[in-house]
Amino acid sequence: MTGPVFESRRTRSLVLVTVVLLGLLIVIPMLVGAYTNWLWFGEVCYRNVWSTVLITRVVLFFAVGLLVSGALFLAMALAYRSRPVFVPPSPSNRGLEQYRNEVLKRRRMLTIAIPLVFGFFAGIAGQTNWDVVQLFL
């Protein structure tokens, strides 16, 4: 791979617009649902219950996300430190060497982005257990 993945400005713009639109299609229904619940719980005079659920879910999202991100970042840092610095050239390692060079060029970005993405999805999964946490509080 010699050049950037998105060669033209038009392609980059199209990808950016597509990602933003998909993000909006996911986020807007979630916000509408949360606002509807907020109004309903307020109407039946139990808005403090909804606030407790919301705060518990947000705290769980960040706690689980940070825990998973931190563990994955630590594992990646230890794997990078314990890697063999020099790999002797051989016919079987030729393809692997190309991937290794590409990863080393983008090491900092990958070392931050991969744990954040996995932490985000782990936080999403972790916050669904808010009721179990509330049973123990």
Coordinates of C-alpha atoms in Angstrom, one line a residue, residues 24-130:
L24 CA -27.6 10.5 12.9
L25 CA -29.9 7.6 12.0
I26 CA -28.7 5.8 15.0
V27 CA -28.6 8.6 17.5
I28 CA -31.8 10.5 16.8
P29 CA -34.2 7.6 17.6
M30 CA -32.3 7.0 20.8
L31 CA -32.6 10.6 21.9
V32 CA -36.3 10.7 21.0
G33 CA -36.9 7.6 23.1
A34 CA -35.0 9.0 26.0
Y35 CA -36.9 12.3 25.8
T36 CA -40.2 10.4 25.6
N37 CA -39.3 8.4 28.7
W38 CA -38.3 11.6 30.5
L39 CA -41.6 13.2 29.7
W40 CA -43.6 10.1 30.7
F41 CA -41.8 9.6 34.0
G42 CA -42.3 13.3 34.8
E43 CA -46.0 13.0 34.0
V44 CA -46.5 10.2 36.5
C45 CA -44.3 12.0 39.1
Y46 CA -41.4 9.5 39.0
R47 CA -38.8 11.5 37.2
N48 CA -36.3 10.8 40.0
V49 CA -36.6 7.1 39.0
W50 CA -35.7 7.9 35.4
S51 CA -32.8 10.1 36.6
T52 CA -31.4 7.3 38.7
V53 CA -31.6 4.9 35.8
L54 CA -30.0 7.4 33.4
I55 CA -27.2 8.2 35.8
T56 CA -26.5 4.5 36.5
R57 CA -26.4 3.7 32.8
V58 CA -24.0 6.6 32.1
V59 CA -21.7 5.7 35.0
L60 CA -21.7 2.0 33.9
F61 CA -20.9 3.0 30.3
F62 CA -17.9 5.0 31.3
A63 CA -16.7 2.5 34.0
V64 CA -16.9 -0.5 31.7
G65 CA -15.6 1.4 28.7
L66 CA -12.6 2.7 30.6
L67 CA -11.8 -0.7 32.1
V68 CA -11.9 -2.5 28.8
S69 CA -10.0 0.3 27.0
G70 CA -7.3 0.4 29.7
A71 CA -6.9 -3.3 29.7
L72 CA -6.6 -3.5 25.9
F73 CA -4.2 -0.5 25.8
L74 CA -2.0 -2.2 28.4
A75 CA -2.1 -5.5 26.5
M76 CA -1.1 -3.7 23.2
A77 CA 1.7 -1.8 24.9
L78 CA 3.1 -5.0 26.4
A79 CA 2.8 -6.8 23.1
Y80 CA 4.7 -4.0 21.4
R81 CA 7.4 -4.0 23.9
S82 CA 7.9 -7.7 23.9
R83 CA 7.9 -8.1 20.1
P84 CA 11.0 -9.2 18.3
V85 CA 12.6 -6.0 16.9
F86 CA 14.4 -7.8 14.1
V87 CA 12.7 -10.7 12.2
P88 CA 15.1 -12.5 9.8
P89 CA 13.9 -12.3 6.2
S90 CA 12.5 -15.5 4.9
P91 CA 10.0 -16.4 2.0
S92 CA 7.3 -17.2 4.5
N93 CA 7.6 -13.8 6.3
R94 CA 7.6 -11.7 3.2
G95 CA 3.8 -11.0 3.2
L96 CA 3.9 -10.5 7.0
E97 CA 6.6 -7.9 6.7
Q98 CA 4.4 -5.7 4.5
Y99 CA 1.6 -5.7 7.1
R100 CA 4.1 -5.1 9.9
N101 CA 5.5 -2.1 8.2
E102 CA 2.1 -0.6 7.6
V103 CA 1.1 -1.1 11.3
L104 CA 4.3 0.4 12.5
K105 CA 3.7 3.5 10.4
R106 CA 0.3 4.0 12.1
R107 CA 1.2 2.6 15.6
R108 CA 0.1 5.5 17.7
M109 CA -3.2 5.9 15.9
L110 CA -4.0 2.2 16.1
T111 CA -2.8 2.0 19.7
I112 CA -5.4 4.7 20.7
A113 CA -8.2 4.0 18.2
I114 CA -8.5 0.2 18.8
P115 CA -8.9 0.3 22.6
L116 CA -11.4 3.3 22.2
V117 CA -13.6 1.4 19.8
F118 CA -13.6 -1.8 21.8
G119 CA -14.2 0.3 25.0
F120 CA -17.1 2.0 23.4
F121 CA -18.8 -1.2 22.4
A122 CA -18.0 -2.7 25.8
G123 CA -19.5 0.3 27.5
I124 CA -22.7 -0.1 25.4
A125 CA -22.9 -3.7 26.4
G126 CA -22.1 -3.0 30.1
Q127 CA -24.7 -0.3 30.6
T128 CA -27.5 -2.7 29.8
N129 CA -27.0 -4.3 33.2
W130 CA -28.0 -1.2 35.1

